[in-house]
């Protein structure tokens, strides 16, 4: 999720600079907040951040068409982000399983 949030935030700021748009401190805070919130739901989905990135661009007044500049390299970056996010989830699950131990009874649901 962290990689996805950083990607979204950096992309919005990059595209704002490309179009010569000055983002106020409030708009930058909106970008950070929305990037973190949207990254929670799209971290493990290949290509998932793109529609939400377009939403953030629209919220802060950056032309949505600017996403075309990023789409050329996004597929490669997206594969890297997805691998890292899934690997982090697997490592966390393995650590939790190790600390639970095989002999510990599970609670009935």
Short mmCIF file of N, CA, C and O in Angstrom, two decimals, residues 31-103:
data_model
loop_
_atom_site.label_atom_id
_atom_site.label_comp_id
_atom_site.label_asym_id
_atom_site.label_seq_id
_atom_site.Cartn_x
_atom_site.Cartn_y
_atom_site.Cartn_z
N UNK A 31 -4.18 15.64 -1.83
CA UNK A 31 -3.50 14.60 -2.62
C UNK A 31 -2.95 13.51 -1.70
O UNK A 31 -3.15 12.32 -1.94
N UNK A 32 -2.29 13.90 -0.63
CA UNK A 32 -1.71 12.92 0.30
C UNK A 32 -2.80 12.08 0.93
O UNK A 32 -2.72 10.84 0.97
N UNK A 33 -3.84 12.73 1.44
CA UNK A 33 -4.94 12.01 2.09
C UNK A 33 -5.63 11.04 1.14
O UNK A 33 -5.84 9.86 1.47
N UNK A 34 -5.96 11.52 -0.04
CA UNK A 34 -6.66 10.65 -1.00
C UNK A 34 -5.76 9.53 -1.52
O UNK A 34 -6.23 8.42 -1.76
N UNK A 35 -4.47 9.80 -1.68
CA UNK A 35 -3.55 8.75 -2.13
C UNK A 35 -3.46 7.64 -1.11
O UNK A 35 -3.47 6.45 -1.46
N UNK A 36 -3.41 7.99 0.16
CA UNK A 36 -3.34 6.96 1.21
C UNK A 36 -4.64 6.18 1.28
O UNK A 36 -4.64 4.95 1.36
N UNK A 37 -5.77 6.88 1.23
CA UNK A 37 -7.07 6.20 1.32
C UNK A 37 -7.30 5.28 0.12
O UNK A 37 -7.74 4.14 0.27
N UNK A 38 -7.02 5.76 -1.08
CA UNK A 38 -7.28 4.93 -2.26
C UNK A 38 -6.29 3.77 -2.37
O UNK A 38 -6.61 2.73 -2.93
N UNK A 39 -5.08 3.94 -1.83
CA UNK A 39 -4.09 2.86 -1.89
C UNK A 39 -4.51 1.67 -1.06
O UNK A 39 -4.12 0.53 -1.35
N UNK A 40 -5.30 1.89 -0.04
CA UNK A 40 -5.74 0.79 0.81
C UNK A 40 -6.55 -0.23 0.01
O UNK A 40 -6.39 -1.43 0.17
N UNK A 41 -7.39 0.25 -0.89
CA UNK A 41 -8.26 -0.65 -1.63
C UNK A 41 -7.69 -1.18 -2.93
O UNK A 41 -8.23 -2.13 -3.49
N UNK A 42 -6.60 -0.62 -3.42
CA UNK A 42 -6.12 -1.02 -4.74
C UNK A 42 -4.70 -1.58 -4.75
O UNK A 42 -4.15 -1.80 -5.81
N UNK A 43 -4.13 -1.83 -3.58
CA UNK A 43 -2.71 -2.20 -3.52
C UNK A 43 -2.41 -3.50 -4.26
O UNK A 43 -1.39 -3.61 -4.93
N UNK A 44 -3.25 -4.50 -4.17
CA UNK A 44 -2.95 -5.79 -4.79
C UNK A 44 -3.60 -6.00 -6.14
O UNK A 44 -3.56 -7.11 -6.67
N UNK A 45 -4.19 -4.98 -6.70
CA UNK A 45 -4.90 -5.13 -7.98
C UNK A 45 -4.07 -4.50 -9.09
O UNK A 45 -3.83 -3.30 -9.08
N UNK A 46 -3.61 -5.29 -10.05
CA UNK A 46 -2.85 -4.71 -11.16
C UNK A 46 -3.70 -3.70 -11.94
O UNK A 46 -4.81 -3.99 -12.35
N UNK A 47 -3.19 -2.50 -12.11
CA UNK A 47 -3.91 -1.46 -12.84
C UNK A 47 -4.98 -0.76 -12.01
O UNK A 47 -5.64 0.14 -12.51
N UNK A 48 -5.16 -1.16 -10.77
CA UNK A 48 -6.21 -0.59 -9.93
C UNK A 48 -6.07 0.88 -9.60
O UNK A 48 -7.07 1.59 -9.52
N UNK A 49 -4.86 1.37 -9.39
CA UNK A 49 -4.74 2.78 -8.99
C UNK A 49 -5.06 3.79 -10.10
O UNK A 49 -5.29 4.95 -9.80
N UNK A 50 -5.06 3.39 -11.34
CA UNK A 50 -5.23 4.34 -12.44
C UNK A 50 -6.58 5.08 -12.38
O UNK A 50 -6.59 6.32 -12.44
N UNK A 51 -7.73 4.41 -12.24
CA UNK A 51 -8.99 5.17 -12.16
C UNK A 51 -9.04 6.09 -10.95
O UNK A 51 -9.55 7.20 -11.02
N UNK A 52 -8.49 5.64 -9.83
CA UNK A 52 -8.51 6.47 -8.63
C UNK A 52 -7.53 7.63 -8.75
O UNK A 52 -7.76 8.71 -8.21
N UNK A 53 -6.44 7.41 -9.47
CA UNK A 53 -5.49 8.49 -9.74
C UNK A 53 -6.16 9.57 -10.58
O UNK A 53 -5.97 10.76 -10.34
N UNK A 54 -6.97 9.17 -11.53
CA UNK A 54 -7.70 10.13 -12.36
C UNK A 54 -8.68 10.93 -11.50
O UNK A 54 -8.86 12.13 -11.71
N UNK A 55 -9.28 10.28 -10.50
CA UNK A 55 -10.19 10.97 -9.60
C UNK A 55 -9.44 12.04 -8.79
O UNK A 55 -9.91 13.16 -8.66
N UNK A 56 -8.26 11.68 -8.30
CA UNK A 56 -7.46 12.64 -7.52
C UNK A 56 -7.03 13.81 -8.40
O UNK A 56 -7.07 14.97 -7.98
N UNK A 57 -6.64 13.52 -9.64
CA UNK A 57 -6.26 14.59 -10.56
C UNK A 57 -7.42 15.58 -10.75
O UNK A 57 -7.23 16.79 -10.73
N UNK A 58 -8.61 15.04 -10.93
CA UNK A 58 -9.78 15.90 -11.11
C UNK A 58 -10.10 16.72 -9.87
O UNK A 58 -10.54 17.87 -9.96
N UNK A 59 -9.87 16.14 -8.69
CA UNK A 59 -10.18 16.83 -7.44
C UNK A 59 -9.31 18.07 -7.23
O UNK A 59 -9.76 19.06 -6.65
N UNK A 60 -8.06 18.00 -7.67
CA UNK A 60 -7.14 19.12 -7.42
C UNK A 60 -6.96 20.03 -8.64
O UNK A 60 -6.13 20.93 -8.63
N UNK A 61 -7.71 19.77 -9.71
CA UNK A 61 -7.69 20.66 -10.86
C UNK A 61 -6.60 20.41 -11.88
O UNK A 61 -6.31 21.28 -12.69
N UNK A 62 -6.01 19.23 -11.88
CA UNK A 62 -5.02 18.86 -12.89
C UNK A 62 -5.76 18.15 -14.02
O UNK A 62 -6.62 17.30 -13.75
N UNK A 63 -5.48 18.47 -15.28
CA UNK A 63 -6.18 17.80 -16.39
C UNK A 63 -6.04 16.28 -16.34
O UNK A 63 -4.93 15.75 -16.23
N UNK A 64 -7.16 15.60 -16.40
CA UNK A 64 -7.18 14.14 -16.32
C UNK A 64 -6.47 13.52 -17.52
O UNK A 64 -5.90 12.43 -17.42
N UNK A 65 -6.43 14.21 -18.63
CA UNK A 65 -5.78 13.68 -19.83
C UNK A 65 -4.29 13.46 -19.63
O UNK A 65 -3.65 12.72 -20.37
N UNK A 66 -3.72 14.07 -18.60
CA UNK A 66 -2.31 13.91 -18.30
C UNK A 66 -1.93 12.49 -17.93
O UNK A 66 -0.75 12.13 -17.98
N UNK A 67 -2.91 11.69 -17.58
CA UNK A 67 -2.63 10.29 -17.21
C UNK A 67 -2.01 9.55 -18.38
O UNK A 67 -1.27 8.58 -18.19
N UNK A 68 -2.25 10.00 -19.61
CA UNK A 68 -1.67 9.35 -20.79
C UNK A 68 -0.15 9.41 -20.78
O UNK A 68 0.52 8.53 -21.32
N UNK A 69 0.41 10.44 -20.16
CA UNK A 69 1.88 10.55 -20.07
C UNK A 69 2.45 9.42 -19.22
O UNK A 69 3.52 8.90 -19.51
N UNK A 70 1.72 9.03 -18.20
CA UNK A 70 2.21 8.04 -17.24
C UNK A 70 1.91 6.61 -17.69
O UNK A 70 2.63 5.68 -17.32
N UNK A 71 0.87 6.42 -18.48
CA UNK A 71 0.44 5.07 -18.84
C UNK A 71 1.51 4.27 -19.59
O UNK A 71 1.53 3.04 -19.51
N UNK A 72 2.40 4.95 -20.28
CA UNK A 72 3.44 4.24 -21.03
C UNK A 72 4.39 3.45 -20.15
O UNK A 72 4.86 2.39 -20.54
N UNK A 73 4.66 3.93 -18.95
CA UNK A 73 5.59 3.24 -18.05
C UNK A 73 4.87 2.60 -16.88
O UNK A 73 5.48 1.87 -16.09
N UNK A 74 3.58 2.84 -16.76
CA UNK A 74 2.86 2.35 -15.59
C UNK A 74 2.79 0.83 -15.52
O UNK A 74 2.82 0.27 -14.43
N UNK A 75 2.69 0.16 -16.63
CA UNK A 75 2.54 -1.30 -16.58
C UNK A 75 3.75 -1.96 -15.89
O UNK A 75 3.59 -2.83 -15.05
N UNK A 76 4.94 -1.52 -16.24
CA UNK A 76 6.14 -2.07 -15.61
C UNK A 76 6.18 -1.71 -14.12
O UNK A 76 6.45 -2.58 -13.27
N UNK A 77 5.90 -0.45 -13.80
CA UNK A 77 5.88 -0.04 -12.40
C UNK A 77 4.79 -0.76 -11.62
O UNK A 77 4.96 -1.11 -10.46
N UNK A 78 3.65 -0.98 -12.27
CA UNK A 78 2.53 -1.65 -11.63
C UNK A 78 2.88 -3.09 -11.27
O UNK A 78 2.53 -3.57 -10.20
N UNK A 79 3.58 -3.77 -12.15
CA UNK A 79 3.98 -5.14 -11.85
C UNK A 79 4.91 -5.17 -10.65
O UNK A 79 4.79 -6.03 -9.77
N UNK A 80 5.83 -4.23 -10.58
CA UNK A 80 6.76 -4.17 -9.44
C UNK A 80 6.01 -3.87 -8.14
O UNK A 80 6.27 -4.50 -7.11
N UNK A 81 5.08 -2.91 -8.18
CA UNK A 81 4.30 -2.58 -6.98
C UNK A 81 3.47 -3.76 -6.51
O UNK A 81 3.40 -4.07 -5.32
N UNK A 82 2.85 -4.46 -7.45
CA UNK A 82 2.01 -5.60 -7.08
C UNK A 82 2.83 -6.71 -6.46
O UNK A 82 2.44 -7.30 -5.45
N UNK A 83 3.99 -7.01 -7.03
CA UNK A 83 4.85 -8.05 -6.47
C UNK A 83 5.27 -7.70 -5.05
O UNK A 83 5.22 -8.53 -4.15
N UNK A 84 5.68 -6.45 -4.83
CA UNK A 84 6.11 -6.04 -3.50
C UNK A 84 4.96 -6.08 -2.50
O UNK A 84 5.14 -6.52 -1.36
N UNK A 85 3.79 -5.64 -2.90
CA UNK A 85 2.64 -5.65 -1.99
C UNK A 85 2.24 -7.07 -1.63
O UNK A 85 1.99 -7.39 -0.46
N UNK A 86 2.18 -7.97 -2.60
CA UNK A 86 1.80 -9.36 -2.33
C UNK A 86 2.87 -10.06 -1.51
O UNK A 86 2.56 -10.81 -0.58
N UNK A 87 4.14 -9.80 -1.81
CA UNK A 87 5.24 -10.40 -1.03
C UNK A 87 5.17 -9.94 0.42
O UNK A 87 5.34 -10.75 1.34
N UNK A 88 4.91 -8.67 0.65
CA UNK A 88 4.77 -8.17 2.01
C UNK A 88 3.63 -8.83 2.75
O UNK A 88 3.76 -9.18 3.94
N UNK A 89 2.51 -9.05 2.08
CA UNK A 89 1.38 -9.73 2.70
C UNK A 89 1.73 -11.18 3.05
O UNK A 89 1.37 -11.67 4.12
N UNK A 90 2.44 -11.86 2.15
CA UNK A 90 2.82 -13.25 2.40
C UNK A 90 3.81 -13.36 3.56
O UNK A 90 3.71 -14.27 4.39
N UNK A 91 4.77 -12.46 3.62
CA UNK A 91 5.74 -12.49 4.71
C UNK A 91 5.04 -12.23 6.04
O UNK A 91 5.30 -12.91 7.04
N UNK A 92 4.15 -11.27 6.07
CA UNK A 92 3.40 -10.98 7.30
C UNK A 92 2.58 -12.18 7.74
O UNK A 92 2.57 -12.54 8.92
N UNK A 93 1.91 -12.83 6.80
CA UNK A 93 1.11 -14.02 7.14
C UNK A 93 2.01 -15.14 7.66
O UNK A 93 1.64 -15.86 8.60
N UNK A 94 3.19 -15.31 7.09
CA UNK A 94 4.12 -16.34 7.54
C UNK A 94 4.61 -16.06 8.96
O UNK A 94 4.74 -16.97 9.77
N UNK A 95 4.90 -14.81 9.25
CA UNK A 95 5.37 -14.45 10.60
C UNK A 95 4.27 -14.70 11.63
O UNK A 95 4.52 -15.26 12.70
N UNK A 96 3.06 -14.29 11.31
CA UNK A 96 1.94 -14.52 12.23
C UNK A 96 1.74 -16.01 12.45
O UNK A 96 1.54 -16.47 13.58
N UNK A 97 1.83 -16.80 11.37
CA UNK A 97 1.65 -18.26 11.50
C UNK A 97 2.75 -18.86 12.36
O UNK A 97 2.49 -19.75 13.18
N UNK A 98 3.96 -18.39 12.22
CA UNK A 98 5.07 -18.92 13.01
C UNK A 98 4.88 -18.64 14.50
O UNK A 98 5.13 -19.49 15.34
N UNK A 99 4.42 -17.44 14.84
CA UNK A 99 4.23 -17.10 16.24
C UNK A 99 3.01 -17.80 16.84
O UNK A 99 2.96 -18.03 18.04
N UNK A 100 2.03 -18.13 16.03
CA UNK A 100 0.89 -18.88 16.53
C UNK A 100 1.28 -20.31 16.84
O UNK A 100 0.81 -20.89 17.80
N UNK A 101 2.14 -20.88 16.04
CA UNK A 101 2.62 -22.24 16.26
C UNK A 101 1.62 -23.28 15.80
O UNK A 101 0.41 -23.04 15.77
N UNK A 102 2.11 -24.48 15.45
CA UNK A 102 1.22 -25.51 14.94
C UNK A 102 0.37 -26.17 16.03
O UNK A 102 -0.68 -26.71 15.73
N UNK A 103 0.80 -26.13 17.30
CA UNK A 103 0.08 -26.84 18.35
C UNK A 103 -1.02 -26.04 19.00
O UNK A 103 -1.78 -26.57 19.79
#
